[in-house]
XYZ file of C-alpha atoms in Angstrom:
607
model
C 40.807 2.688 11.845
C 38.384 -0.179 12.154
C 39.472 -2.037 15.343
C 37.037 -4.822 16.164
C 36.736 -5.965 19.814
C 37.647 -9.658 19.545
C 36.544 -12.968 20.965
C 40.156 -13.903 20.861
C 43.205 -12.428 19.175
C 43.243 -15.073 16.390
C 40.028 -13.981 14.628
C 38.673 -10.700 13.138
C 35.214 -10.143 11.750
C 34.905 -7.049 9.507
C 31.443 -6.283 8.618
C 31.159 -4.601 5.184
C 28.742 -1.844 6.520
C 31.519 -0.850 8.978
C 34.028 0.028 6.273
C 35.664 3.351 6.579
C 34.994 4.401 2.979
C 32.209 2.953 0.788
C 33.650 4.344 -2.489
C 30.959 3.736 -5.000
C 29.330 0.895 -3.066
C 26.185 1.476 -1.085
C 24.875 -0.138 2.065
C 21.863 -2.327 1.505
C 20.082 -3.312 4.826
C 16.600 -4.080 3.536
C 16.899 -7.967 3.468
C 18.845 -8.266 6.829
C 16.135 -10.214 8.569
C 16.185 -12.946 5.879
C 19.964 -13.222 5.034
C 21.493 -12.206 8.296
C 23.112 -8.668 7.902
C 23.306 -5.502 5.940
C 25.789 -5.636 3.175
C 27.645 -3.435 0.560
C 26.092 -3.372 -2.915
C 27.927 -2.398 -6.154
C 24.981 -0.868 -7.868
C 26.758 0.679 -10.904
C 24.160 0.120 -13.639
C 26.932 -1.740 -15.715
C 29.848 0.388 -14.860
C 32.192 -0.824 -12.042
C 31.951 1.328 -8.991
C 34.936 2.776 -6.980
C 36.566 0.621 -4.373
C 35.399 0.306 -0.836
C 38.215 0.604 1.685
C 38.867 0.152 5.368
C 41.840 -0.152 7.773
C 41.814 -2.687 10.533
C 44.297 -3.616 13.286
C 46.047 -7.026 13.057
C 46.706 -8.098 16.624
C 49.367 -10.621 15.987
C 51.512 -11.652 12.956
C 50.673 -14.892 11.322
C 49.171 -16.740 8.327
C 45.427 -15.752 8.294
C 42.722 -17.880 6.700
C 40.227 -15.530 4.850
C 36.567 -15.955 4.245
C 34.215 -13.617 2.364
C 30.450 -13.784 2.745
C 28.963 -13.099 -0.735
C 26.130 -13.985 -3.070
C 26.050 -15.055 -6.691
C 22.695 -13.417 -7.572
C 22.422 -15.028 -10.975
C 24.078 -18.360 -10.529
C 24.202 -19.348 -14.213
C 26.088 -16.101 -15.277
C 27.650 -14.474 -12.177
C 27.026 -10.851 -13.068
C 27.998 -9.387 -9.624
C 31.692 -10.275 -9.253
C 34.452 -8.540 -7.064
C 37.661 -9.130 -5.567
C 39.154 -8.488 -2.213
C 42.791 -7.145 -1.623
C 44.691 -6.946 1.690
C 47.537 -4.606 1.886
C 47.777 -4.352 -1.839
C 47.576 -8.100 -2.475
C 44.586 -9.239 -4.395
C 43.330 -12.613 -3.287
C 42.737 -15.262 -6.013
C 38.939 -15.771 -5.876
C 36.345 -13.676 -7.776
C 33.584 -13.512 -5.226
C 29.869 -13.743 -6.227
C 30.762 -16.361 -8.919
C 30.374 -19.718 -7.156
C 26.798 -20.450 -8.016
C 25.686 -20.061 -4.411
C 23.293 -17.982 -2.523
C 24.503 -16.152 0.598
C 27.501 -18.103 1.956
C 31.022 -17.755 3.359
C 33.458 -18.270 0.413
C 37.112 -19.369 1.288
C 39.742 -17.125 -0.077
C 42.889 -18.911 0.952
C 45.557 -17.697 3.352
C 47.641 -14.459 3.608
C 50.665 -13.549 5.705
C 49.975 -10.462 7.740
C 52.144 -8.596 10.235
C 50.998 -7.066 13.427
C 49.604 -3.516 12.974
C 47.387 -1.854 10.435
C 46.113 -3.671 7.395
C 44.126 -2.083 4.434
C 41.198 -4.114 2.912
C 39.784 -3.069 -0.417
C 36.662 -4.300 -2.243
C 37.134 -4.049 -6.040
C 33.983 -4.267 -8.260
C 34.478 -6.032 -11.604
C 31.212 -5.489 -13.349
C 28.985 -2.752 -11.921
C 26.048 -5.107 -11.873
C 25.117 -5.432 -8.168
C 27.984 -7.475 -6.670
C 27.406 -7.778 -2.942
C 29.707 -8.298 0.054
C 28.374 -9.006 3.582
C 31.554 -9.464 5.682
C 35.262 -10.521 5.672
C 36.550 -12.965 8.342
C 40.227 -13.451 9.173
C 41.316 -16.306 11.462
C 44.644 -17.913 12.430
C 42.849 -21.293 12.409
C 40.851 -22.865 9.615
C 37.492 -23.087 11.316
C 34.866 -21.693 8.845
C 32.534 -19.038 10.277
C 28.803 -19.986 10.851
C 26.380 -19.080 8.119
C 22.767 -18.007 8.068
C 20.529 -15.594 9.898
C 19.585 -17.788 12.920
C 20.074 -16.906 16.670
C 23.457 -18.724 16.796
C 24.854 -16.895 13.657
C 23.773 -13.434 15.153
C 25.209 -14.345 18.576
C 28.539 -15.234 16.780
C 28.537 -11.826 15.015
C 27.824 -9.969 18.315
C 30.597 -11.845 20.043
C 33.166 -10.941 17.423
C 31.979 -7.299 17.269
C 32.146 -6.926 21.069
C 28.334 -6.221 21.305
C 26.136 -7.058 24.318
C 24.245 -10.306 24.297
C 20.934 -8.565 24.945
C 19.452 -5.295 23.768
C 20.370 -2.147 25.770
C 17.322 -0.314 27.175
C 16.756 2.900 25.325
C 14.076 4.297 27.737
C 10.374 4.545 28.112
C 8.135 6.242 25.681
C 4.382 7.100 25.523
C 4.148 5.616 22.091
C 6.582 3.687 19.769
C 5.796 4.118 15.998
C 7.395 1.507 13.717
C 7.832 2.387 10.069
C 8.673 5.940 8.803
C 6.786 6.102 5.621
C 4.339 8.917 5.044
C 1.890 6.952 7.441
C 4.487 6.744 10.244
C 5.620 10.176 9.953
C 2.121 11.525 10.160
C 1.541 9.220 13.357
C 4.655 10.435 14.973
C 4.254 14.050 14.108
C 0.695 14.034 15.402
C 1.596 12.176 18.601
C 4.473 14.536 19.398
C 2.427 17.714 18.646
C -0.266 16.254 21.094
C 2.268 16.006 23.769
C 3.280 12.340 23.661
C 6.871 11.195 23.985
C 7.268 9.284 20.736
C 9.972 7.120 19.235
C 9.858 6.539 15.453
C 11.780 3.468 14.337
C 12.572 3.259 10.628
C 14.699 0.772 8.725
C 15.783 3.119 5.960
C 18.190 6.118 5.875
C 15.360 8.312 4.344
C 11.810 8.871 5.696
C 8.861 8.522 3.374
C 8.597 4.905 2.413
C 7.352 4.634 -1.144
C 7.340 8.410 -1.318
C 11.008 8.680 -0.178
C 13.863 9.874 -2.404
C 14.882 6.220 -2.645
C 11.606 5.459 -4.529
C 9.725 8.544 -5.304
C 5.934 7.999 -5.569
C 3.606 10.891 -4.864
C 1.259 10.379 -1.953
C -2.322 9.831 -3.222
C -5.661 9.323 -1.599
C -6.835 11.645 1.213
C -3.937 14.013 1.807
C -4.463 17.364 3.600
C -2.258 19.981 5.209
C -0.120 17.559 7.223
C 0.696 15.301 4.328
C 1.359 18.221 2.045
C 3.826 19.651 4.672
C 5.720 16.441 5.352
C 5.762 15.414 1.753
C 7.109 18.713 0.444
C 10.345 17.889 -1.532
C 13.714 19.430 -1.051
C 15.928 20.213 -4.046
C 17.520 16.721 -3.887
C 14.074 15.078 -3.879
C 14.096 14.181 -0.150
C 10.944 14.896 1.860
C 10.631 17.554 4.568
C 9.410 14.951 7.077
C 12.744 14.655 9.032
C 13.088 18.396 9.440
C 9.473 18.507 10.827
C 10.187 15.712 13.287
C 13.455 17.149 14.428
C 11.679 20.363 15.296
C 9.500 18.485 17.797
C 10.968 18.175 21.167
C 8.840 15.198 22.154
C 9.864 13.127 18.949
C 12.947 10.856 18.713
C 13.758 9.560 15.207
C 15.799 6.421 14.804
C 16.878 5.892 11.168
C 18.318 2.563 9.959
C 16.919 0.681 12.841
C 15.184 -2.697 12.064
C 12.766 -4.081 14.458
C 13.550 -7.797 15.019
C 11.829 -8.814 18.327
C 9.012 -7.927 20.613
C 8.415 -8.617 24.241
C 4.977 -9.401 25.195
C 3.075 -9.865 28.464
C -0.556 -10.805 28.950
C -1.431 -10.179 25.247
C 0.183 -6.779 25.250
C 3.490 -5.568 23.883
C 5.945 -4.354 26.602
C 8.792 -3.392 24.319
C 10.388 -3.833 20.832
C 13.979 -4.495 20.051
C 15.676 -2.782 17.061
C 19.048 -3.251 15.465
C 21.156 -0.371 14.047
C 22.163 -1.318 10.473
C 25.587 0.282 10.669
C 26.826 -0.735 14.069
C 24.817 -3.808 14.797
C 23.946 -2.466 18.252
C 20.549 -3.659 19.545
C 18.371 -1.446 21.758
C 15.078 -1.854 23.485
C 12.201 0.587 23.352
C 9.447 0.382 25.981
C 6.054 2.155 25.665
C 2.463 2.114 26.752
C 1.078 1.952 23.151
C 2.606 0.851 19.793
C 1.546 1.862 16.332
C 2.587 -0.343 13.354
C 3.049 1.752 10.280
C 5.628 -0.596 8.647
C 3.306 -1.784 5.850
C 4.483 -5.285 6.622
C 2.490 -5.948 9.852
C 5.895 -6.678 11.495
C 4.788 -5.976 15.104
C 1.842 -8.131 14.638
C 3.792 -11.055 13.108
C 6.346 -10.988 15.916
C 3.748 -10.557 18.666
C 1.321 -13.175 17.379
C -1.392 -10.849 16.225
C -4.297 -12.217 14.033
C -3.686 -11.302 10.395
C -5.230 -11.632 6.957
C -3.574 -12.508 3.732
C -4.410 -12.895 -0.004
C -7.566 -12.346 -1.928
C -10.753 -13.198 -0.132
C -13.280 -15.096 -2.262
C -16.561 -13.308 -3.326
C -18.620 -15.283 -0.831
C -16.478 -14.374 2.207
C -17.587 -10.767 2.252
C -20.012 -10.461 -0.533
C -17.564 -8.394 -2.642
C -18.265 -8.153 -6.416
C -14.630 -7.476 -7.269
C -13.363 -10.487 -5.485
C -12.583 -13.712 -7.196
C -14.753 -16.697 -7.130
C -12.201 -18.666 -5.098
C -9.740 -17.555 -2.516
C -6.248 -16.679 -4.057
C -3.165 -16.544 -1.948
C -1.353 -14.047 -3.920
C -0.742 -10.288 -3.281
C 0.238 -7.045 -5.022
C 3.932 -7.419 -5.976
C 6.865 -5.005 -5.683
C 7.979 -2.560 -8.295
C 11.544 -1.219 -9.091
C 11.495 2.333 -10.452
C 14.078 3.617 -13.026
C 14.957 6.540 -15.311
C 16.866 6.774 -18.576
C 18.399 9.745 -20.277
C 20.037 10.723 -23.508
C 23.773 11.644 -23.181
C 25.551 13.965 -25.618
C 27.737 11.159 -26.809
C 27.392 7.444 -27.639
C 27.090 5.274 -24.529
C 27.841 1.476 -24.595
C 26.108 -1.091 -22.439
C 27.525 -4.562 -21.699
C 25.892 -7.719 -23.034
C 23.535 -8.967 -20.368
C 22.335 -12.442 -21.505
C 21.438 -13.248 -17.892
C 18.971 -10.223 -17.838
C 17.667 -10.861 -21.382
C 16.640 -14.291 -20.193
C 14.135 -12.499 -18.040
C 13.148 -9.586 -20.300
C 12.948 -11.839 -23.378
C 12.271 -9.560 -26.427
C 10.538 -6.839 -24.346
C 11.749 -3.479 -25.438
C 9.455 -0.804 -23.893
C 11.010 1.486 -21.214
C 7.790 3.271 -20.438
C 6.722 3.625 -16.853
C 9.678 5.704 -15.632
C 10.134 8.036 -12.781
C 11.026 11.409 -14.241
C 12.077 12.677 -10.742
C 10.963 12.131 -7.194
C 7.147 12.871 -7.105
C 6.709 12.547 -10.980
C 6.162 8.848 -12.117
C 4.271 7.151 -14.910
C 6.402 8.734 -17.666
C 6.770 7.343 -21.165
C 10.171 5.974 -22.228
C 12.107 4.777 -25.236
C 10.408 1.960 -27.267
C 12.219 -0.118 -29.894
C 11.474 -2.905 -32.466
C 8.128 -4.768 -32.379
C 7.205 -3.039 -29.156
C 6.418 0.137 -31.171
C 3.295 -1.560 -32.352
C 0.773 -1.916 -29.544
C -0.236 -5.516 -28.716
C -3.885 -5.820 -29.616
C -4.412 -8.276 -26.757
C -3.580 -5.628 -24.214
C -6.503 -3.633 -22.882
C -6.517 0.049 -23.674
C -5.939 1.194 -20.116
C -2.958 -1.060 -19.925
C -1.228 1.136 -22.703
C -0.917 3.932 -20.153
C 2.772 4.001 -19.075
C 2.118 3.297 -15.439
C 5.127 2.507 -13.314
C 3.596 -0.290 -11.337
C 3.212 -2.355 -14.542
C 6.783 -3.315 -13.764
C 5.820 -5.703 -10.876
C 6.853 -9.130 -9.709
C 6.619 -11.405 -6.723
C 2.874 -11.750 -6.402
C 3.041 -15.462 -5.903
C 6.235 -15.417 -3.598
C 6.559 -14.869 0.091
C 7.212 -11.104 0.371
C 8.980 -11.672 3.691
C 11.598 -14.275 2.864
C 11.933 -13.758 -0.855
C 12.110 -10.019 -1.100
C 15.793 -9.954 -2.410
C 14.971 -12.451 -5.146
C 11.875 -10.248 -6.176
C 14.107 -7.141 -6.303
C 16.765 -8.914 -8.342
C 14.254 -10.331 -10.845
C 13.036 -6.776 -11.480
C 16.545 -5.541 -11.918
C 17.046 -8.181 -14.479
C 13.870 -7.204 -16.279
C 14.905 -3.503 -16.423
C 18.554 -4.294 -17.424
C 17.364 -6.721 -20.158
C 14.792 -4.428 -21.559
C 17.246 -1.567 -21.716
C 19.680 -3.805 -23.582
C 16.967 -4.888 -26.006
C 16.092 -1.237 -26.740
C 19.767 -0.446 -27.457
C 20.282 -3.581 -29.453
C 17.236 -3.416 -31.658
C 17.654 0.194 -32.682
C 21.473 0.971 -32.209
C 21.524 4.182 -34.238
C 18.412 5.633 -32.662
C 19.437 4.878 -29.196
C 23.278 5.119 -29.410
C 23.298 7.879 -26.750
C 20.710 6.326 -24.388
C 21.896 5.386 -20.924
C 20.479 4.373 -17.589
C 20.357 7.380 -15.420
C 19.025 5.797 -12.247
C 17.587 2.434 -11.168
C 16.290 2.071 -7.611
C 17.705 -0.821 -5.715
C 14.985 -0.312 -3.080
C 11.607 -1.649 -4.419
C 8.315 0.122 -3.939
C 6.720 -2.451 -1.814
C 3.322 -3.898 -2.586
C 1.121 -5.978 -0.250
C 1.951 -8.003 2.853
C -0.158 -9.436 5.633
C -3.003 -7.272 6.979
C -4.112 -7.051 10.574
C -7.484 -8.359 11.819
C -9.129 -5.828 13.907
C -12.559 -5.681 15.495
C -14.008 -4.822 12.147
C -12.997 -5.651 8.539
C -13.733 -2.946 6.033
C -15.205 -4.331 2.732
C -15.751 -3.220 -0.768
C -19.462 -2.709 -0.148
C -18.659 -0.470 2.961
C -16.746 1.757 0.653
C -19.179 1.771 -2.411
C -22.248 2.525 -0.189
C -20.388 5.035 2.049
C -21.574 3.166 5.032
C -21.755 5.268 8.220
C -20.067 4.028 11.364
C -20.551 5.454 14.790
C -16.810 4.960 15.477
C -15.480 6.501 12.222
C -12.506 8.679 12.909
C -11.079 9.775 9.492
C -12.085 9.679 5.844
C -10.167 8.005 2.956
C -10.566 8.566 -0.760
C -9.463 6.997 -4.050
C -10.379 4.117 -6.448
C -10.089 0.454 -6.089
C -6.672 -0.164 -7.730
C -6.333 -3.841 -8.400
C -3.363 -5.549 -10.067
C -3.613 -8.772 -11.723
C -0.370 -10.737 -12.365
C 0.141 -13.523 -14.910
C 1.166 -12.003 -18.207
C 1.463 -14.905 -20.616
C 4.931 -13.885 -21.744
C 6.582 -11.356 -19.403
C 6.379 -12.382 -15.786
C 7.447 -8.854 -14.659
C 4.391 -7.255 -16.370
C 0.789 -7.176 -15.132
C -1.739 -9.206 -16.984
C -4.423 -6.740 -16.218
C -5.143 -3.624 -14.063
C -8.418 -2.235 -12.689
C -8.862 1.362 -11.700
C -12.387 1.537 -10.353
C -13.141 5.087 -9.461
C -16.524 4.303 -7.803
C -18.384 7.643 -7.448
C -15.071 9.280 -6.317
C -16.529 10.442 -3.120
C -14.620 9.924 0.219
C -15.603 7.200 2.699
C -15.255 6.610 6.388
C -12.779 4.489 8.299
C -14.011 3.009 11.596
C -11.615 3.027 14.569
C -12.149 -0.758 14.903
C -10.119 -1.259 11.746
C -7.199 0.515 13.408
C -6.374 -1.717 16.374
C -5.559 -5.336 16.737
C -8.172 -7.810 17.767
C -5.991 -9.776 20.093
C -2.891 -7.561 20.992
C -4.400 -5.078 23.404
C -2.030 -2.101 23.075
C -1.182 -2.459 19.355
C -2.678 -0.118 16.666
C -2.034 -0.071 12.940
C -2.091 2.473 10.098
C -1.489 2.240 6.398
C -1.948 -0.581 3.895
C -2.163 -3.269 6.562
C -5.185 -2.088 8.566
C -8.141 -4.400 8.963
C -9.551 -4.588 5.459
C -10.250 -7.079 2.769
C -7.858 -7.224 -0.162
C -10.352 -5.379 -2.333
C -10.951 -2.642 0.228
C -7.227 -2.508 0.877
C -6.694 -1.626 -2.809
C -8.133 1.762 -1.973
C -7.159 2.365 1.718
C -3.557 1.446 0.798
C -2.763 4.942 -0.840
C -0.171 6.813 1.341
C -2.329 9.883 1.908
C -5.069 7.519 3.349
C -2.550 5.847 5.551
C -1.478 9.305 6.945
C -5.077 9.700 8.060
C -4.943 6.408 9.877
C -1.780 7.595 11.466
C -3.407 10.740 12.795
C -6.278 8.825 14.246
C -3.971 6.270 16.021
C -1.716 9.063 17.330
C -4.808 10.717 18.894
C -5.853 7.416 20.308
C -2.451 6.903 21.831
C -2.830 10.258 23.656
C -6.175 9.179 25.075
C -4.754 5.805 26.098
C -2.272 7.540 28.172
C -4.753 10.113 29.558
C -7.388 7.509 30.565
C -4.917 4.641 31.346
C -6.694 2.332 28.909
C -6.341 0.417 25.686
C -7.354 1.227 22.075
C -10.450 -1.009 22.602
C -11.190 0.831 25.836
C -11.080 4.109 23.765
C -13.712 2.607 21.407
C -15.922 1.492 24.201
C -15.896 4.590 26.387
C -14.040 7.530 24.774
C -14.917 7.581 21.085
C -16.522 10.976 21.096
C -13.326 12.529 22.518
C -11.218 10.684 19.985
C -13.389 11.934 17.125
C -13.188 15.556 18.379
C -9.402 15.251 18.490
C -9.068 13.871 15.012
C -11.596 16.335 13.696
C -9.389 19.210 14.998
C -6.453 17.928 13.031
C -8.153 16.755 9.852
C -11.111 19.079 9.634
C -13.507 16.120 9.018
C -16.455 15.280 11.289
C -18.087 11.874 11.223
C -21.710 12.309 10.071
C -22.612 8.866 11.651
C -21.113 9.563 15.111
C -24.589 9.674 16.780
C -25.695 6.246 15.343
C -26.076 3.442 17.758
C -23.561 0.640 17.263
C -26.402 -1.878 16.607
C -27.449 0.218 13.538
C -24.181 -0.310 11.803
C -22.927 -3.741 13.168
């Protein structure tokens, strides 16, 4: 039974993520920092999902006012509708149909007796209805909305949670972000003897390679990446098993970092919130490694960052635009279709077709975790290639389904995901409608509700790697690992379909690996903060190559070794660069097998 600890006996807050049974609903916590809380999502691909159910304790009999926090995610059409019943009585409103973003919707009053009460969420559409929480009160004061400090304090109060995060102990290093990069960093640090905490905001490790998304790690991989990215029969990675086997590693899944404590330009601790319980804990460490891909620690700590496309003149890059552009690589939602052995209907989705327009090409699918870029059903005019599309764009690459390049990836991520869901649902509907006989048995097998994340802010380190550094294989005395891969550049702005790329560049250079200097892996102004992955200190052009997950894992290995030396020598990452580079290079060489050919150069020769 769900028995909340109450501010007073006349008010009860039931967070949807705390329901006893989710039924066919799923918990979605990825937008919690922007909208205020994890929520339950009815992601049924057009088929209503089974009811979510929970039992609560009513402390005293009375007439209770009811509010439900929901979102109408396509306000003009209301595709995500659901109802709430209490003790078998269905309340009148259909939630998610009021034309509003996240807000508390009043649901009237209901007479309740003291004792147990059963709440049920009943999905009406299968199209991504969402419920954050239910609030019952004997008075008619509406609950506070939003995600600000006062709203969060109100939730803590009604859930009986402490006002401040509870200390979780001291660690040698805290790694934030459990993608391939973060797992490599945490594994390496633990195996080198550091007590490490890995904080990850999803239920599965792997980030864009996880079973929730399914991309194969590319770039410079190696034995460690191959081991952690080995897939289980269900598509999940082997990363968690490897980390659980390390006595020095502590893994915290579904923990979102929301605050950092700094002192004298150094991070002292980070605060993380458990998605299911709302409990907040504090993790202290000597060194912190940001592998989030979003530069979240730097943003919270005030680190210097880079954003957007630098102009050609800023760093002398040939691939850069003439003028600075404040856009970024967008997000992608992966999907898969299948052919059933019987006809399968699909509801009318005019709200989705508004986005998809007449697009009817379902290529760019994920066949299974680790196998993407797969062709799909094509119908109607889309069967004839558009002569305006460059030949390389005809390849069914999954990332051609991309959106959000001009939006704020931090505050508008839910909208970006929802726009891509509309694009996929609308395109699927078009294929079925245009050739009903050919595709009578076609159905959606799987559509991710977690997008493959694109580009966010990048850190400014003591060096910014550029296109020319990569092209010329510039040697650095402080190089610690190598990366590989092409410049992979996405150009938005398709004249008709805003969820498709306008152009795409895959510049393989000479295909030879290149060096990553350690100065790109620590913050220029936060003394004990390092970074690994797509947000290291690089230009947008250089980052289009260093961003590959295998490359990020190499950064993770190097920063883990540096964390060990920071502890050993009681110094900072910059101190390692200044006085212990040879020792760091020897440690990373032992793990990766790569030795920097420029290690004997004087810094003045490469500055």
